[in-house]
Amino acid sequence: MVSKSLVLSAAAALALAAGSPAAAAAPSSSRATCMLLSDLVLMQYQMRKFHDMLKAGTDTGEARRLHHWLSDHPQVDLRIRLRRAGLQNFERSTLDLITRHKGLLEIHRRHGPGKAEAEAKRLGTDARLQSYSARILPLPCNYVPPEDSAGGALSGLGQLKQLPQEAVITGSLLTLILGAAAGVLAQRLARRRLRLSRRHPCALPCFLECGDHRFEARIVDISRLGAKVRVGLEDGQPVPLIKGNVTASVDGLPPIEAQTIRQDHDYVGIKFSSRLARAELKRLRKRNAAQTVEPQAAVSPA
């Protein structure tokens, strides 16, 4: 078990090294590594005190302190700092301990220290923490990973492969061409959708059949994808709820199968099961235009 004095000694050594002239002359990456190692030492210390509290069965506030530390050090931030410092070898074990202890803190909050200790024993978290502490505590503040290790690069991603200039130019041109093609295709699809959904006002009589009911109605606007229909009942009776599959019957066209998508009082919106042919839509628009012109011709003087 790591005693409190050992942890304080390690923290003091880190502080002395950070304040020494050698540390002042070290690059910023060394200072960042020193601060990172100090945080990791404090992390394992808080976790150790939390485990001691679980074994004692008394609430001494260690769960709250560990929760605060974890909240102040997000996993994404720690992952980035570990990779920048070239300490990828500690990344998996560090994040694994954080995930395990977050689960233990939640169990402690809901069920108390007994259940949390039993879960820690089942998962072997104590042994993992001891192994982690044995690796972190001996590291000096100005620790520099070997250059041939997996974390030698500051970015933690290793050396980038040099690409020929021709390959870079070709890749850039290909990206531009594919982007332009995707833009043109998206524009054509949007125009096609707009043409299909464009609504044309009209006043065409029709019949709307829904189950055993047959309503006399009038199409007030139509597109190749659907229509808006006004249902009229005699004596001002309220229009019942029309839902599900319906059939619209218009003179000159075969019955049109559709589904109701909305209803507002006597107005019903329907969506055709299959899009209306362009020729059929054109025929309906011509018939609507003829019905509109005929009454005007009838009242015009001879």
Coordinates of C-alpha atoms in Angstrom, one line a residue:
M1 CA 0.0 0.0 0.0
V2 CA 1.3 3.4 -0.9
S3 CA 1.5 5.6 2.2
K4 CA 0.6 9.2 2.4
S5 CA 4.2 10.2 3.1
L6 CA 5.4 8.5 0.0
V7 CA 2.9 10.4 -2.1
L8 CA 3.8 13.7 -0.5
S9 CA 7.5 12.9 -1.1
A10 CA 6.8 12.2 -4.7
A11 CA 4.8 15.4 -5.1
A12 CA 7.6 17.4 -3.4
A13 CA 10.2 15.9 -5.7
L14 CA 8.1 16.9 -8.7
A15 CA 7.7 20.4 -7.3
L16 CA 11.5 20.8 -6.6
A17 CA 12.3 19.5 -10.1
A18 CA 9.8 21.9 -11.7
G19 CA 11.4 24.8 -9.8
S20 CA 15.0 23.9 -10.4
P21 CA 17.2 25.8 -12.9
A22 CA 17.4 22.7 -15.1
A23 CA 13.7 22.5 -15.3
A24 CA 13.5 26.2 -16.1
A25 CA 15.8 25.7 -19.0
A26 CA 13.8 22.6 -20.2
P27 CA 11.4 23.0 -23.2
S28 CA 7.7 23.6 -22.6
S29 CA 7.1 19.9 -23.4
S30 CA 9.1 18.9 -20.3
R31 CA 7.1 21.3 -18.1
A32 CA 3.8 19.8 -19.6
T33 CA 5.1 16.3 -18.9
C34 CA 5.9 17.3 -15.3
M35 CA 2.5 18.7 -14.7
L36 CA 0.9 15.6 -16.3
L37 CA 2.9 13.2 -14.1
S38 CA 1.9 15.3 -11.1
D39 CA -1.8 15.0 -12.0
L40 CA -1.4 11.2 -12.5
V41 CA 0.3 10.8 -9.1
L42 CA -2.5 12.7 -7.4
M43 CA -5.1 10.7 -9.3
Q44 CA -3.8 7.4 -8.0
Y45 CA -3.5 8.8 -4.5
Q46 CA -7.1 9.9 -4.5
M47 CA -8.1 6.4 -5.8
R48 CA -6.1 4.8 -3.1
K49 CA -7.7 6.8 -0.4
F50 CA -11.1 6.0 -1.9
H51 CA -10.3 2.2 -1.6
D52 CA -9.1 2.7 2.0
M53 CA -12.4 4.3 2.8
L54 CA -14.4 1.4 1.2
K55 CA -12.4 -1.1 3.3
A56 CA -13.0 0.9 6.5
G57 CA -16.7 1.2 5.7
T58 CA -16.9 4.9 6.9
D59 CA -17.6 7.9 4.8
T60 CA -14.6 10.3 5.2
G61 CA -15.3 12.4 2.1
E62 CA -12.9 10.6 -0.2
A63 CA -15.6 9.7 -2.7
R64 CA -16.4 13.4 -3.1
R65 CA -12.8 14.3 -3.5
L66 CA -12.2 11.6 -6.1
H67 CA -15.4 12.7 -8.0
H68 CA -14.1 16.3 -8.0
W69 CA -10.8 15.2 -9.4
L70 CA -12.4 13.2 -12.2
S71 CA -14.7 16.1 -13.1
D72 CA -11.8 18.5 -13.3
H73 CA -9.8 16.1 -15.6
P74 CA -11.9 14.9 -18.5
Q75 CA -10.8 11.8 -20.3
V76 CA -10.4 13.5 -23.6
D77 CA -8.1 16.1 -22.1
L78 CA -6.0 13.5 -20.4
R79 CA -5.7 11.4 -23.6
I80 CA -4.5 14.4 -25.5
R81 CA -2.0 15.3 -22.8
L82 CA -0.7 11.7 -22.7
R83 CA -0.2 11.6 -26.4
R84 CA 1.5 15.0 -26.6
A85 CA 3.9 13.9 -23.8
G86 CA 4.6 10.6 -25.6
L87 CA 3.1 8.5 -22.8
Q88 CA 0.8 6.4 -24.8
N89 CA 2.0 3.4 -22.8
F90 CA 0.0 4.8 -19.9
E91 CA -3.1 5.8 -21.9
R92 CA -5.0 2.6 -21.7
S93 CA -4.3 1.9 -18.1
T94 CA -5.1 5.5 -17.1
L95 CA -8.5 5.6 -18.9
D96 CA -9.3 2.1 -17.7
L97 CA -8.8 3.1 -14.0
I98 CA -10.9 6.3 -14.5
T99 CA -13.8 4.3 -16.1
R100 CA -13.7 1.7 -13.3
H101 CA -13.7 4.3 -10.6
K102 CA -16.5 6.2 -12.1
G103 CA -18.6 3.0 -11.9
L104 CA -17.5 2.4 -8.3
L105 CA -18.4 6.0 -7.4
E106 CA -21.9 5.5 -8.8
I107 CA -22.4 2.2 -7.0
H108 CA -21.2 3.9 -3.8
R109 CA -23.7 6.7 -4.3
R110 CA -26.6 4.4 -4.8
H111 CA -25.8 1.4 -2.6
G112 CA -23.1 2.4 -0.2
P113 CA -19.5 1.4 0.5
G114 CA -20.2 -2.3 1.0
K115 CA -21.5 -2.9 -2.5
A116 CA -18.8 -0.7 -4.0
E117 CA -16.0 -2.7 -2.2
A118 CA -17.5 -6.0 -3.3
E119 CA -17.6 -4.7 -7.0
A120 CA -14.0 -3.5 -6.7
K121 CA -12.9 -6.9 -5.5
R122 CA -14.8 -8.6 -8.3
L123 CA -13.2 -6.4 -10.9
G124 CA -9.7 -6.6 -9.4
T125 CA -9.5 -2.8 -9.4
D126 CA -7.2 -2.7 -6.3
A127 CA -4.5 -4.9 -8.0
R128 CA -4.7 -2.8 -11.2
L129 CA -4.2 0.4 -9.2
Q130 CA -1.2 -1.0 -7.4
S131 CA 0.4 -2.0 -10.7
Y132 CA -0.3 1.4 -12.1
S133 CA 1.2 3.2 -9.1
A134 CA 4.3 1.1 -9.3
R135 CA 4.8 2.4 -12.9
I136 CA 3.9 6.0 -12.3
L137 CA 5.6 6.9 -9.0
P138 CA 9.2 6.1 -10.1
L139 CA 9.1 8.4 -13.2
P140 CA 11.1 11.6 -12.8
C141 CA 9.5 14.9 -13.5
N142 CA 11.6 15.5 -16.7
Y143 CA 10.9 12.0 -18.0
V144 CA 11.4 11.8 -21.8
P145 CA 10.2 8.6 -23.6
P146 CA 12.7 6.8 -25.8
E147 CA 12.7 8.1 -29.3
D148 CA 12.1 4.6 -30.7
S149 CA 9.0 4.1 -28.5
A150 CA 5.5 4.2 -29.8
G151 CA 5.0 7.6 -28.2
G152 CA 8.1 9.4 -29.4
A153 CA 6.4 12.0 -31.5
L154 CA 4.8 15.0 -29.7
S155 CA 1.5 14.4 -31.5
G156 CA 1.5 10.7 -30.4
L157 CA 0.8 9.7 -34.0
G158 CA 4.3 8.8 -35.1
Q159 CA 6.1 10.1 -38.1
L160 CA 4.0 10.9 -41.1
K161 CA 4.8 9.1 -44.3
Q162 CA 6.3 11.5 -47.0
L163 CA 4.1 11.6 -50.1
P164 CA 5.3 12.5 -53.5
Q165 CA 4.3 15.9 -54.8
E166 CA 2.5 14.3 -57.7
A167 CA 0.4 12.2 -55.4
V168 CA -0.6 15.3 -53.3
I169 CA -1.6 17.3 -56.4
T170 CA -3.6 14.3 -57.8
G171 CA -5.3 13.8 -54.5
S172 CA -6.3 17.5 -54.2
L173 CA -7.6 17.6 -57.7
L174 CA -9.6 14.4 -57.2
T175 CA -11.1 15.8 -54.0
L176 CA -12.2 19.0 -55.9
I177 CA -13.7 17.0 -58.7
L178 CA -15.6 14.6 -56.4
G179 CA -16.8 17.6 -54.3
A180 CA -18.0 19.4 -57.5
A181 CA -19.7 16.3 -58.7
A182 CA -21.4 15.7 -55.4
G183 CA -22.6 19.3 -55.4
V184 CA -24.1 19.0 -58.9
L185 CA -25.8 15.7 -58.1
A186 CA -27.3 17.2 -54.9
Q187 CA -28.6 20.2 -56.9
R188 CA -30.2 18.0 -59.5
L189 CA -31.9 15.9 -56.9
A190 CA -33.2 19.0 -55.1
R191 CA -34.6 20.3 -58.4
R192 CA -36.2 17.0 -59.3
R193 CA -37.8 16.8 -55.8
L194 CA -39.0 20.4 -56.3
R195 CA -40.6 19.5 -59.6
L196 CA -42.3 16.5 -58.1
S197 CA -43.7 18.3 -55.1
R198 CA -44.7 21.5 -56.8
R199 CA -48.4 22.1 -56.0
H200 CA -50.9 23.4 -58.6
P201 CA -54.1 25.1 -57.3
C202 CA -57.3 23.7 -58.8
A203 CA -61.0 23.0 -58.1
L204 CA -61.6 19.5 -59.4
P205 CA -64.6 17.5 -58.1
C206 CA -63.8 13.9 -56.9
F207 CA -64.9 11.2 -54.6
L208 CA -62.8 10.1 -51.6
E209 CA -63.4 6.6 -50.4
C210 CA -62.2 5.5 -46.9
G211 CA -63.4 2.0 -45.9
D212 CA -67.1 1.8 -46.2
H213 CA -67.5 5.6 -46.5
R214 CA -67.7 7.6 -49.7
F215 CA -67.4 11.3 -49.5
E216 CA -68.1 13.9 -52.2
A217 CA -65.0 16.1 -52.2
R218 CA -63.0 18.6 -54.3
I219 CA -59.3 18.7 -54.9
V220 CA -58.0 22.2 -54.1
D221 CA -54.3 21.7 -55.0
I222 CA -52.4 18.8 -56.5
S223 CA -48.8 17.6 -57.3
R224 CA -47.4 14.4 -58.6
L225 CA -46.8 13.2 -55.0
G226 CA -50.1 14.1 -53.3
A227 CA -53.1 16.5 -53.0
K228 CA -55.1 18.6 -50.7
V229 CA -58.8 17.6 -50.7
R230 CA -61.8 19.4 -49.2
V231 CA -64.6 17.1 -48.1
G232 CA -68.1 18.5 -48.0
L233 CA -71.1 17.1 -46.2
E234 CA -74.7 18.1 -46.4
D235 CA -76.5 20.2 -43.7
G236 CA -73.1 21.4 -42.3
Q237 CA -72.4 18.1 -40.6
P238 CA -68.8 17.8 -39.2
V239 CA -66.4 15.7 -41.2
P240 CA -65.5 12.5 -39.5
L241 CA -61.8 11.5 -38.9
I242 CA -60.4 10.1 -42.2
K243 CA -57.2 8.2 -41.7
G244 CA -55.3 5.3 -43.2
N245 CA -55.6 4.2 -46.8
V246 CA -58.0 6.1 -49.1
T247 CA -59.0 6.0 -52.8
A248 CA -59.5 9.2 -54.8
S249 CA -61.7 8.9 -57.9
V250 CA -61.4 11.7 -60.5
D251 CA -63.2 11.6 -63.9
G252 CA -60.9 10.5 -66.7
L253 CA -58.4 8.8 -64.4
P254 CA -58.2 5.4 -62.8
P255 CA -58.8 5.3 -59.0
I256 CA -55.8 6.8 -57.2
E257 CA -54.6 4.9 -54.1
A258 CA -53.3 7.2 -51.3
Q259 CA -52.7 7.5 -47.6
T260 CA -53.9 10.3 -45.4
I261 CA -51.1 12.3 -43.8
R262 CA -53.1 15.1 -42.0
Q263 CA -56.6 16.5 -41.6
D264 CA -57.7 19.9 -40.6
H265 CA -61.5 20.0 -40.2
D266 CA -62.8 19.4 -43.7
Y267 CA -59.4 19.6 -45.4
V268 CA -57.5 16.3 -45.8
G269 CA -53.9 15.9 -47.1
I270 CA -53.2 12.7 -48.9
K271 CA -50.0 11.2 -50.3
F272 CA -50.3 9.1 -53.4
S273 CA -49.1 5.5 -53.2
S274 CA -47.3 5.9 -56.5
R275 CA -46.5 9.3 -58.1
L276 CA -48.8 10.7 -60.6
A277 CA -47.7 10.5 -64.2
R278 CA -46.7 13.8 -65.8
A279 CA -49.3 13.3 -68.5
E280 CA -52.0 12.6 -66.0
L281 CA -51.2 15.8 -64.0
K282 CA -51.2 17.8 -67.3
R283 CA -54.6 16.4 -68.2
L284 CA -56.1 17.3 -64.8
R285 CA -54.7 20.9 -65.1
K286 CA -56.2 21.3 -68.5
R287 CA -59.6 20.1 -67.3
N288 CA -59.4 22.5 -64.4
A289 CA -58.5 25.4 -66.7
A290 CA -61.5 24.5 -69.0
Q291 CA -63.9 24.5 -66.0
T292 CA -62.6 27.9 -65.0
V293 CA -63.0 29.4 -68.5
E294 CA -66.4 28.0 -69.4
P295 CA -68.4 29.9 -66.8
Q296 CA -66.8 33.2 -67.9
A297 CA -67.7 32.4 -71.6
A298 CA -71.3 31.7 -70.6
V299 CA -71.9 35.1 -69.0
S300 CA -70.1 37.1 -71.7
P301 CA -72.3 39.1 -74.1
A302 CA -73.1 37.6 -77.5

